PDB file of C-alpha atoms and ligand atoms in Angstrom:
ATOM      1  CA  UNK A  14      53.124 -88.094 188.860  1.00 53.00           C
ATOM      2  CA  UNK A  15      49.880 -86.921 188.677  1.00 61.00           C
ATOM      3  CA  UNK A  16      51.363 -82.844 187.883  1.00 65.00           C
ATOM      4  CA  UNK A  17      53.081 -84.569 184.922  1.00 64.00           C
ATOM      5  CA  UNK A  18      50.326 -86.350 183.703  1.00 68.00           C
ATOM      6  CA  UNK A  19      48.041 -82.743 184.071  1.00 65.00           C
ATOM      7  CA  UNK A  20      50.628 -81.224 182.081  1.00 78.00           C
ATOM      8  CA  UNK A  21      50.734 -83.655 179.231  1.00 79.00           C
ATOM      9  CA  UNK A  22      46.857 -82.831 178.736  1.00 80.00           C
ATOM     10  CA  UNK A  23      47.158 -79.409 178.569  1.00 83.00           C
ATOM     11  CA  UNK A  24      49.844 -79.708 176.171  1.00 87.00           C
ATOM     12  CA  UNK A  25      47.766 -81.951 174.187  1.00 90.00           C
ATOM     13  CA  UNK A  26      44.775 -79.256 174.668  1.00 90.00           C
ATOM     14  CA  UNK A  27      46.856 -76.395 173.600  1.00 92.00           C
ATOM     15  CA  UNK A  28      47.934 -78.092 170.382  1.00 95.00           C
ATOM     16  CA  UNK A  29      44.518 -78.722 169.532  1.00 97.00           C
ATOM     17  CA  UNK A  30      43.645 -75.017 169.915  1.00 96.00           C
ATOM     18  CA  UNK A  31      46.620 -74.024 167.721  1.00 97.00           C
ATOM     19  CA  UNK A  32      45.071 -76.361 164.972  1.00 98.00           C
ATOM     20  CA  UNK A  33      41.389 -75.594 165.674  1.00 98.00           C
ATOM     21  CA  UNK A  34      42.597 -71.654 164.854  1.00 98.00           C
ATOM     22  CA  UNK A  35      43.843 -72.796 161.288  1.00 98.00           C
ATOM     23  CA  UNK A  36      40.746 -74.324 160.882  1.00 98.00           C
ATOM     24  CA  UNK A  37      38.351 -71.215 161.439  1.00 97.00           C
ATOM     25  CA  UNK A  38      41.100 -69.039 159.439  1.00 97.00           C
ATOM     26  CA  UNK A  39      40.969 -71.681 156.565  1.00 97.00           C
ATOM     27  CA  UNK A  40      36.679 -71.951 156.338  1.00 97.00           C
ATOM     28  CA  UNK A  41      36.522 -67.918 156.861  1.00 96.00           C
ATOM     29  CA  UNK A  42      38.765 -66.999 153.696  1.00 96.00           C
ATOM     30  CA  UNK A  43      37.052 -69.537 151.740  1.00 96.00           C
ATOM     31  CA  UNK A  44      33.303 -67.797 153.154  1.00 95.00           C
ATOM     32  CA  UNK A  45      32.275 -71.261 154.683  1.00 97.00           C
ATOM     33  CA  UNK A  46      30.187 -71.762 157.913  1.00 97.00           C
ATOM     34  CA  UNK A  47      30.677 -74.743 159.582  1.00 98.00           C
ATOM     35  CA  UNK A  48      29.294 -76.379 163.174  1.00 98.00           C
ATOM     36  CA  UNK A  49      29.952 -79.050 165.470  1.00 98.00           C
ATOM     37  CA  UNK A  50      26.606 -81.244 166.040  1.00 98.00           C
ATOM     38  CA  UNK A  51      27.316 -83.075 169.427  1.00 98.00           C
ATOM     39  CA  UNK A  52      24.672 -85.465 171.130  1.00 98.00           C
ATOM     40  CA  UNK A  53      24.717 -89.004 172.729  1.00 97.00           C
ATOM     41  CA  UNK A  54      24.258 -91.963 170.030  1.00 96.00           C
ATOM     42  CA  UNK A  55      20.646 -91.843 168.743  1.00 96.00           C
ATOM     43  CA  UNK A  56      19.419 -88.295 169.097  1.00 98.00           C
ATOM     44  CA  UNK A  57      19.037 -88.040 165.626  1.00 97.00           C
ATOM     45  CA  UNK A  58      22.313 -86.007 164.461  1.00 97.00           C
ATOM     46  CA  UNK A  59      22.534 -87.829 160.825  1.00 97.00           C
ATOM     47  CA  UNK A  60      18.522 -87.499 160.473  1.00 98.00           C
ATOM     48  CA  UNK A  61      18.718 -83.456 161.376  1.00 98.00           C
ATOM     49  CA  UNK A  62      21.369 -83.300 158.635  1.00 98.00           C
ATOM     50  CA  UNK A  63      19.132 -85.349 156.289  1.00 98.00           C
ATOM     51  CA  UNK A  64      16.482 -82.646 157.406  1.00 98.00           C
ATOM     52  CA  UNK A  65      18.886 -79.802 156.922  1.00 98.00           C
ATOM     53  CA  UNK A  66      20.040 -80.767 153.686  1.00 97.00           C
ATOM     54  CA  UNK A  67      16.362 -81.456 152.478  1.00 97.00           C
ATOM     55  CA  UNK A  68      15.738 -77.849 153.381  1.00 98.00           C
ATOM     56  CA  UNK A  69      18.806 -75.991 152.535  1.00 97.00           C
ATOM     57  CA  UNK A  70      20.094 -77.413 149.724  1.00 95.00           C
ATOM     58  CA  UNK A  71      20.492 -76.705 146.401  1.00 91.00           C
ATOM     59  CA  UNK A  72      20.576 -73.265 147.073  1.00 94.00           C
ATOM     60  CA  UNK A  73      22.880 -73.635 150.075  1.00 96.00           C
ATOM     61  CA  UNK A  74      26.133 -76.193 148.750  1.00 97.00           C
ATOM     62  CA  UNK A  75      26.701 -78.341 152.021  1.00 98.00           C
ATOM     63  CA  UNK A  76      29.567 -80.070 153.137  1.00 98.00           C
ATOM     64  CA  UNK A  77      29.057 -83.154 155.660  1.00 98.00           C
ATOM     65  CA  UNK A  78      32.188 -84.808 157.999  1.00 98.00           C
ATOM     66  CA  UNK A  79      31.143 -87.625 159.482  1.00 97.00           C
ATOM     67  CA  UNK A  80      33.339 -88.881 162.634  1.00 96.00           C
ATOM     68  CA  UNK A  81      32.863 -92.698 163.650  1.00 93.00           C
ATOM     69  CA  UNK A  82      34.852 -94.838 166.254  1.00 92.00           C
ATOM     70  CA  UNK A  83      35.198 -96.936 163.040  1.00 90.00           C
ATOM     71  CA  UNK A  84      35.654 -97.690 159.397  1.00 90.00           C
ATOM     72  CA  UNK A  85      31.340 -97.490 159.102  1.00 89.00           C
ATOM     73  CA  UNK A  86      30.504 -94.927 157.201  1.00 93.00           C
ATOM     74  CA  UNK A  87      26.790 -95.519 156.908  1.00 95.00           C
ATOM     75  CA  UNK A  88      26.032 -92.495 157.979  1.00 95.00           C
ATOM     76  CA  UNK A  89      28.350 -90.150 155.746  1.00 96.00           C
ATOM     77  CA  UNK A  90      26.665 -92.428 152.857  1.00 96.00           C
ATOM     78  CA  UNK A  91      22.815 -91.208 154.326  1.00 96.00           C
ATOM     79  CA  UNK A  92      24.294 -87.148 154.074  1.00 96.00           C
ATOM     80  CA  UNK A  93      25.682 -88.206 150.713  1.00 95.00           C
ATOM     81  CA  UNK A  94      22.408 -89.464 149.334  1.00 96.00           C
ATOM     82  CA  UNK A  95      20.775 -86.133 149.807  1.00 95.00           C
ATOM     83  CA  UNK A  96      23.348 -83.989 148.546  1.00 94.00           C
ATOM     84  CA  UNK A  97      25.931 -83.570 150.870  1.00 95.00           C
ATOM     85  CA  UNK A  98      30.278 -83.619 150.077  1.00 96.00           C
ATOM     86  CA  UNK A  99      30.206 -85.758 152.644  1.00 96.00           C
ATOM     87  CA  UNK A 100      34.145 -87.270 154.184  1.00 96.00           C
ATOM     88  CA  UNK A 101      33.869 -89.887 156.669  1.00 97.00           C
ATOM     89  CA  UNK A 102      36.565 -89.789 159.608  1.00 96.00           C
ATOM     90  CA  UNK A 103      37.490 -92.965 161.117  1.00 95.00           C
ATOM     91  CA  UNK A 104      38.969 -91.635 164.399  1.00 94.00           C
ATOM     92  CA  UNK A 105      39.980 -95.540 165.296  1.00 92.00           C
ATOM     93  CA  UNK A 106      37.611 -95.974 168.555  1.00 92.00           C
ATOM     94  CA  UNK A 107      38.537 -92.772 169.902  1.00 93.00           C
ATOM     95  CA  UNK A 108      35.605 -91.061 171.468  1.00 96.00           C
ATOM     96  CA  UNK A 109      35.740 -87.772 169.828  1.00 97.00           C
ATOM     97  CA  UNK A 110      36.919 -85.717 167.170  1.00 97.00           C
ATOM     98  CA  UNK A 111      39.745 -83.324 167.424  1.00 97.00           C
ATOM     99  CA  UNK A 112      40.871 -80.722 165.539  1.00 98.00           C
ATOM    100  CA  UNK A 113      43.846 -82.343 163.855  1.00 97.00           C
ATOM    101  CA  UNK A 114      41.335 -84.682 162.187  1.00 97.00           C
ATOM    102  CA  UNK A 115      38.843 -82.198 160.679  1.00 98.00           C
ATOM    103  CA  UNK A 116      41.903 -80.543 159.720  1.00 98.00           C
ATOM    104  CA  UNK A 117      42.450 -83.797 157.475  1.00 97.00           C
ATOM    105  CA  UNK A 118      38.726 -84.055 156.274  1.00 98.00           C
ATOM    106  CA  UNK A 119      38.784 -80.146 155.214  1.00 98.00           C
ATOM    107  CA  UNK A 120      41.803 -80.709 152.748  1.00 97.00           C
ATOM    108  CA  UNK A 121      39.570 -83.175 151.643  1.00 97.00           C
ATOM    109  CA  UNK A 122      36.498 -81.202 150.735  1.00 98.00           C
ATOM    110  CA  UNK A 123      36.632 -78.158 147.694  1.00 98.00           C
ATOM    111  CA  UNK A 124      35.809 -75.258 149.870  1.00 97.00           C
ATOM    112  CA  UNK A 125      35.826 -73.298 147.345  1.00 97.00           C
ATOM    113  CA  UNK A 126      32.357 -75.053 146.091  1.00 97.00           C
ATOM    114  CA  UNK A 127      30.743 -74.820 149.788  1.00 97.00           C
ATOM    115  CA  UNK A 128      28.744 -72.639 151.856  1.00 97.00           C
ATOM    116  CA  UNK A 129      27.991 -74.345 154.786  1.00 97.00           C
ATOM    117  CA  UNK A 130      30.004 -77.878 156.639  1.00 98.00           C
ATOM    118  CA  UNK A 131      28.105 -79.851 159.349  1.00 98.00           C
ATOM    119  CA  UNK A 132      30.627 -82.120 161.290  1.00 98.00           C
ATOM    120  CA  UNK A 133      29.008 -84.826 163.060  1.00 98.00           C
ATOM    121  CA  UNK A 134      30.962 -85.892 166.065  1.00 98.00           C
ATOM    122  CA  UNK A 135      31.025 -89.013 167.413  1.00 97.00           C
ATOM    123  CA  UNK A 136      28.119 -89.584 169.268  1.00 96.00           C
ATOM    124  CA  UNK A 137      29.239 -89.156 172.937  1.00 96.00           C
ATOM    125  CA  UNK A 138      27.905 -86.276 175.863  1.00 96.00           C
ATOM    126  CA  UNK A 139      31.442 -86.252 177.689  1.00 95.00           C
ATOM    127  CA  UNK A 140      34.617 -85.291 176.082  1.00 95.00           C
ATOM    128  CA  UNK A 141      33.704 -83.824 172.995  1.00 97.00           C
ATOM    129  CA  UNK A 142      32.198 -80.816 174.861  1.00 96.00           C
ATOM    130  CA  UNK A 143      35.967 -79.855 175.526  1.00 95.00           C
ATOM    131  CA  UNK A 144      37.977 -79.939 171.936  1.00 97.00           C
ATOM    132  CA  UNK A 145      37.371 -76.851 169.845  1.00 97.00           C
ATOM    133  CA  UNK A 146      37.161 -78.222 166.191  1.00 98.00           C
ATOM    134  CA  UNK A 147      37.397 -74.465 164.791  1.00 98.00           C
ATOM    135  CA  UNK A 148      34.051 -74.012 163.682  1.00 98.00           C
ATOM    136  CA  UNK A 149      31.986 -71.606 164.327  1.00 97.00           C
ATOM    137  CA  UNK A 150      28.817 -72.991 166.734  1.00 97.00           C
ATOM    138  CA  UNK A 151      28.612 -75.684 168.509  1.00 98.00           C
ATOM    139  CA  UNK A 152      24.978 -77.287 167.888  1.00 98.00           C
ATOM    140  CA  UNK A 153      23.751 -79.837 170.829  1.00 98.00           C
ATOM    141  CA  UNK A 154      21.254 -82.459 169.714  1.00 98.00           C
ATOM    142  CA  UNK A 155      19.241 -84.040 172.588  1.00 98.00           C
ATOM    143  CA  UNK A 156      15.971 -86.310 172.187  1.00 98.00           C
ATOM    144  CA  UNK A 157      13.142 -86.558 174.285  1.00 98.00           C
ATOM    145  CA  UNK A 158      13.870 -90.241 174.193  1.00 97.00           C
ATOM    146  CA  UNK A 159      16.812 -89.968 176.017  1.00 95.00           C
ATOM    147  CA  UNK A 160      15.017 -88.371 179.700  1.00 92.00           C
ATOM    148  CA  UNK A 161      14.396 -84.842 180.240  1.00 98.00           C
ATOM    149  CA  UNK A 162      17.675 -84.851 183.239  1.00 97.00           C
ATOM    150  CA  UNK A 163      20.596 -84.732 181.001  1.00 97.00           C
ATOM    151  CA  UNK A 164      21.447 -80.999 181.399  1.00 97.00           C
ATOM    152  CA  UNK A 165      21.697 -81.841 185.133  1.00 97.00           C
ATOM    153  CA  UNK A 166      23.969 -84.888 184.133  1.00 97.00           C
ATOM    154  CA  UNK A 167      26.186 -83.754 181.515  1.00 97.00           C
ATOM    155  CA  UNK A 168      25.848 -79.988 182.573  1.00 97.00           C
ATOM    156  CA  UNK A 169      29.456 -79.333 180.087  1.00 97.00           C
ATOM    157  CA  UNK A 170      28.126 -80.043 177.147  1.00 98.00           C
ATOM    158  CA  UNK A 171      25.299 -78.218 177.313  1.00 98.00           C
ATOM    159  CA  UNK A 172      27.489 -75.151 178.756  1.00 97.00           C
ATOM    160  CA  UNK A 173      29.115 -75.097 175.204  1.00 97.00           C
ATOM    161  CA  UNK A 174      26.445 -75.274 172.993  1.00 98.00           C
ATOM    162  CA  UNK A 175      25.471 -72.320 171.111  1.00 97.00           C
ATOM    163  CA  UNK A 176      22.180 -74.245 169.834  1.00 98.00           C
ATOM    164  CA  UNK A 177      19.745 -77.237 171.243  1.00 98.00           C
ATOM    165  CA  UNK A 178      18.049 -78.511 169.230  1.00 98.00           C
ATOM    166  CA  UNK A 179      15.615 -80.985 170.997  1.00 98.00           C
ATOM    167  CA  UNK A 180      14.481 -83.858 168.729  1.00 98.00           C
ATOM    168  CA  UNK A 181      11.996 -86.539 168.678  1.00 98.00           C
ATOM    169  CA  UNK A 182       9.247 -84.001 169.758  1.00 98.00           C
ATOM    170  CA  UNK A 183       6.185 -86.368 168.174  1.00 98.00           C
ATOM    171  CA  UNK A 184       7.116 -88.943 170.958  1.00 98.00           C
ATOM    172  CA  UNK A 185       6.245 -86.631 173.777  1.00 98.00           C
ATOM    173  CA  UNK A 186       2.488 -87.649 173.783  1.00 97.00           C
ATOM    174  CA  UNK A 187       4.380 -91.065 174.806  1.00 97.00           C
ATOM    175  CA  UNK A 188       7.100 -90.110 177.259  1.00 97.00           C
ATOM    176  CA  UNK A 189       7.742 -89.277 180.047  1.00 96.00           C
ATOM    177  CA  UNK A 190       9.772 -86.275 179.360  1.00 98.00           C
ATOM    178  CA  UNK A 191       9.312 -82.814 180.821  1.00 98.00           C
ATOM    179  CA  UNK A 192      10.198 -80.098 178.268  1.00 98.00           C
ATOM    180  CA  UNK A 193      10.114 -77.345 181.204  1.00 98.00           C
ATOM    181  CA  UNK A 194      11.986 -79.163 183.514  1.00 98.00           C
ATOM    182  CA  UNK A 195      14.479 -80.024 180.828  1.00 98.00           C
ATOM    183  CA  UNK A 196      14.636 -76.458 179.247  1.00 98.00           C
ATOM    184  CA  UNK A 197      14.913 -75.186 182.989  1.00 98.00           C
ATOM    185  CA  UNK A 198      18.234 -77.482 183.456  1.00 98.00           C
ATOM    186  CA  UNK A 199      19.443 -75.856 180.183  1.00 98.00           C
ATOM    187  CA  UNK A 200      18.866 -72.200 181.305  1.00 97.00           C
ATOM    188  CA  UNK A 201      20.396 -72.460 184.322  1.00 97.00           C
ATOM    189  CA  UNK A 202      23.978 -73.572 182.686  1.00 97.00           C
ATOM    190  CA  UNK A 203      23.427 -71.717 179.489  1.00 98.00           C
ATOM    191  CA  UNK A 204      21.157 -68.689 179.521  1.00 98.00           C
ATOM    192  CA  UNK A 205      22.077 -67.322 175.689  1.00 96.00           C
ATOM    193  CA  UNK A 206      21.422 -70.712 174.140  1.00 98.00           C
ATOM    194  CA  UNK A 207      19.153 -71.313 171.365  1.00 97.00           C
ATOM    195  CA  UNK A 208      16.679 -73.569 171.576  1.00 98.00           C
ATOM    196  CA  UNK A 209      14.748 -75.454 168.403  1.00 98.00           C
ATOM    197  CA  UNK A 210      12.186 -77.766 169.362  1.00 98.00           C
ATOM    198  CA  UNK A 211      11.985 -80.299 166.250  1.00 98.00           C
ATOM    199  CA  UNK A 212      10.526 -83.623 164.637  1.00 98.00           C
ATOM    200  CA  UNK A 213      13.297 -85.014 162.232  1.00 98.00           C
ATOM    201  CA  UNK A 214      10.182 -87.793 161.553  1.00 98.00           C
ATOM    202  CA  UNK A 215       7.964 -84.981 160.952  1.00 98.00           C
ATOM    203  CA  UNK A 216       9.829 -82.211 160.334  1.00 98.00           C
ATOM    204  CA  UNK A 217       7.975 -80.111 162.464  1.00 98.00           C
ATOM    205  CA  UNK A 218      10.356 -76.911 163.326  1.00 98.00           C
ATOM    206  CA  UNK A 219      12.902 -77.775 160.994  1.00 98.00           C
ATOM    207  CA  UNK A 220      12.029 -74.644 159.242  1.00 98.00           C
ATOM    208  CA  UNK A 221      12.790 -72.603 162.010  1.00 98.00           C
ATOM    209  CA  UNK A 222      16.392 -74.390 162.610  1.00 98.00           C
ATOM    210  CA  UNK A 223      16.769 -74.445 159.000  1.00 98.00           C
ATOM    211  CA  UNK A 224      15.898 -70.522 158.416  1.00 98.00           C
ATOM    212  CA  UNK A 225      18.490 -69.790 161.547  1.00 97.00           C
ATOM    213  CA  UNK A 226      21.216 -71.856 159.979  1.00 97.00           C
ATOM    214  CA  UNK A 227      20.822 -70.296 156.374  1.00 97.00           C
ATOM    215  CA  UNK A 228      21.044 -66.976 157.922  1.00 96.00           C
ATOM    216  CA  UNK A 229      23.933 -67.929 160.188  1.00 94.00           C
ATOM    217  CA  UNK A 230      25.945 -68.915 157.018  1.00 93.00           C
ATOM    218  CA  UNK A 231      24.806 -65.908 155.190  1.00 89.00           C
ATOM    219  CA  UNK A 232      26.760 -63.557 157.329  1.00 83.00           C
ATOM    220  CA  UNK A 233      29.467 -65.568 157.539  1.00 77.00           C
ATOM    221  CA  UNK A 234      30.284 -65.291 154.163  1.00 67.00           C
ATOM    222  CA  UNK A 235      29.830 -61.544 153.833  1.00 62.00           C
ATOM    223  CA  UNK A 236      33.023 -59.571 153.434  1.00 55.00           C
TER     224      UNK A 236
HETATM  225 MG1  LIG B 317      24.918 -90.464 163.075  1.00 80.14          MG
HETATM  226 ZN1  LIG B 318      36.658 -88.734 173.837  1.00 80.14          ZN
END
């Protein structure tokens, strides 16, 4: 019972890496760069790509897909308002976005007339760690709000990412939170990850996340 069950999953799994290929194929002959923000609900996802747009754009034509557990699409509205193509995904309470779905918001979206696509994810620190959405980085958003142990909680998600970006950083005066024990957590899961330390209030350090994005695209869209 439980062999057939295990099997289903992987099935499922391997599907999703079949479509997650025709993604990245699809973005890298149109020359677009696209990530996966992940973080629990509240880090500050939407207000990074508020930030991100605010700094990137118009020079930089951004593309925003927005996956909620429902029809609310409040947030795809906020990327809108400053600039973004933005294509909300109502994935219908399930906890994460798969690959078939951004598949879906892609045909969606003119490629042709983008550079870069941030996909929000459903806020969640579990399963979204483990579906490739065929993008190119995965971008984990934690907040100093949220306790400086949740590397050593939800040490998959922070295995995957290819960038932190710790937000909220004009709180720490007021918290708790230990940036070198957190970091520490981080490095010992993920030693090649890179780390932005960032007010989205602020916008203190957004340059620096801001200048590594832009350059990130850049190459992407060389021949
Ligand atoms: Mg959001
Ligand atoms: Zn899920």
């Amino acid at each position: 019972m439980s062999v057939k069950v295990i099997s289903v999953l992987e099935n499922i799994l391997q599907a999703n890496e079949q479509v997650a290929a025709e993604n990245r194929a699809r973005l890298d002959a149109a020359g677009v760069y696209a990530i996966n923000m992940m973080s629990s609900p509240g880090a500050g996802k939407t207000s990074l790509i508020e930030q991100t747009l605010r700094a990137l754009s118009p020079q930089m034509r951004i593309g925003m897909i927005n996956g909620d557990t429902s029809a609310a699409s409040m947030d795809a509205e906020r990327g809108a308002q400053v600039g973004a193509k933005a294509v909300h995904i109502n994935t219908g309470g399930n906890c994460h976005l798969e690959a078939h779905m951004v598949r879906q918001a892609l045909a969606a979206l003119d490629l042709s007339a983008l550079d870069l696509i941030i996909v929000e994810n459903v806020g969640n620190l579990v399963c979204p760690s483990g579906w490739d959405l065929g993008v190119h980085a995965r971008v984990v958003v934690a907040s100093v709000t949220e306790g400086d142990d949740k590397p050593y909680k939800y040490p998959n998600m922070y295995r995957v990412a290819d960038v932190l970006v710790l937000n909220k950083i004009d709180l720490l005066p007021y918290l708790e939170f230990n940036v070198d024990y957190f970091l520490q957590g981080v490095r010992l899961l993920n030693p090649e990850v890179q780390v932005f330390q960032v007010s989205c209030r602020t916008g203190e350090g957004i340059p620096a996340w801001a200048a590594w994005l832009r350059e990130r695209a850049r190459h992407s869209a060389l021949p």
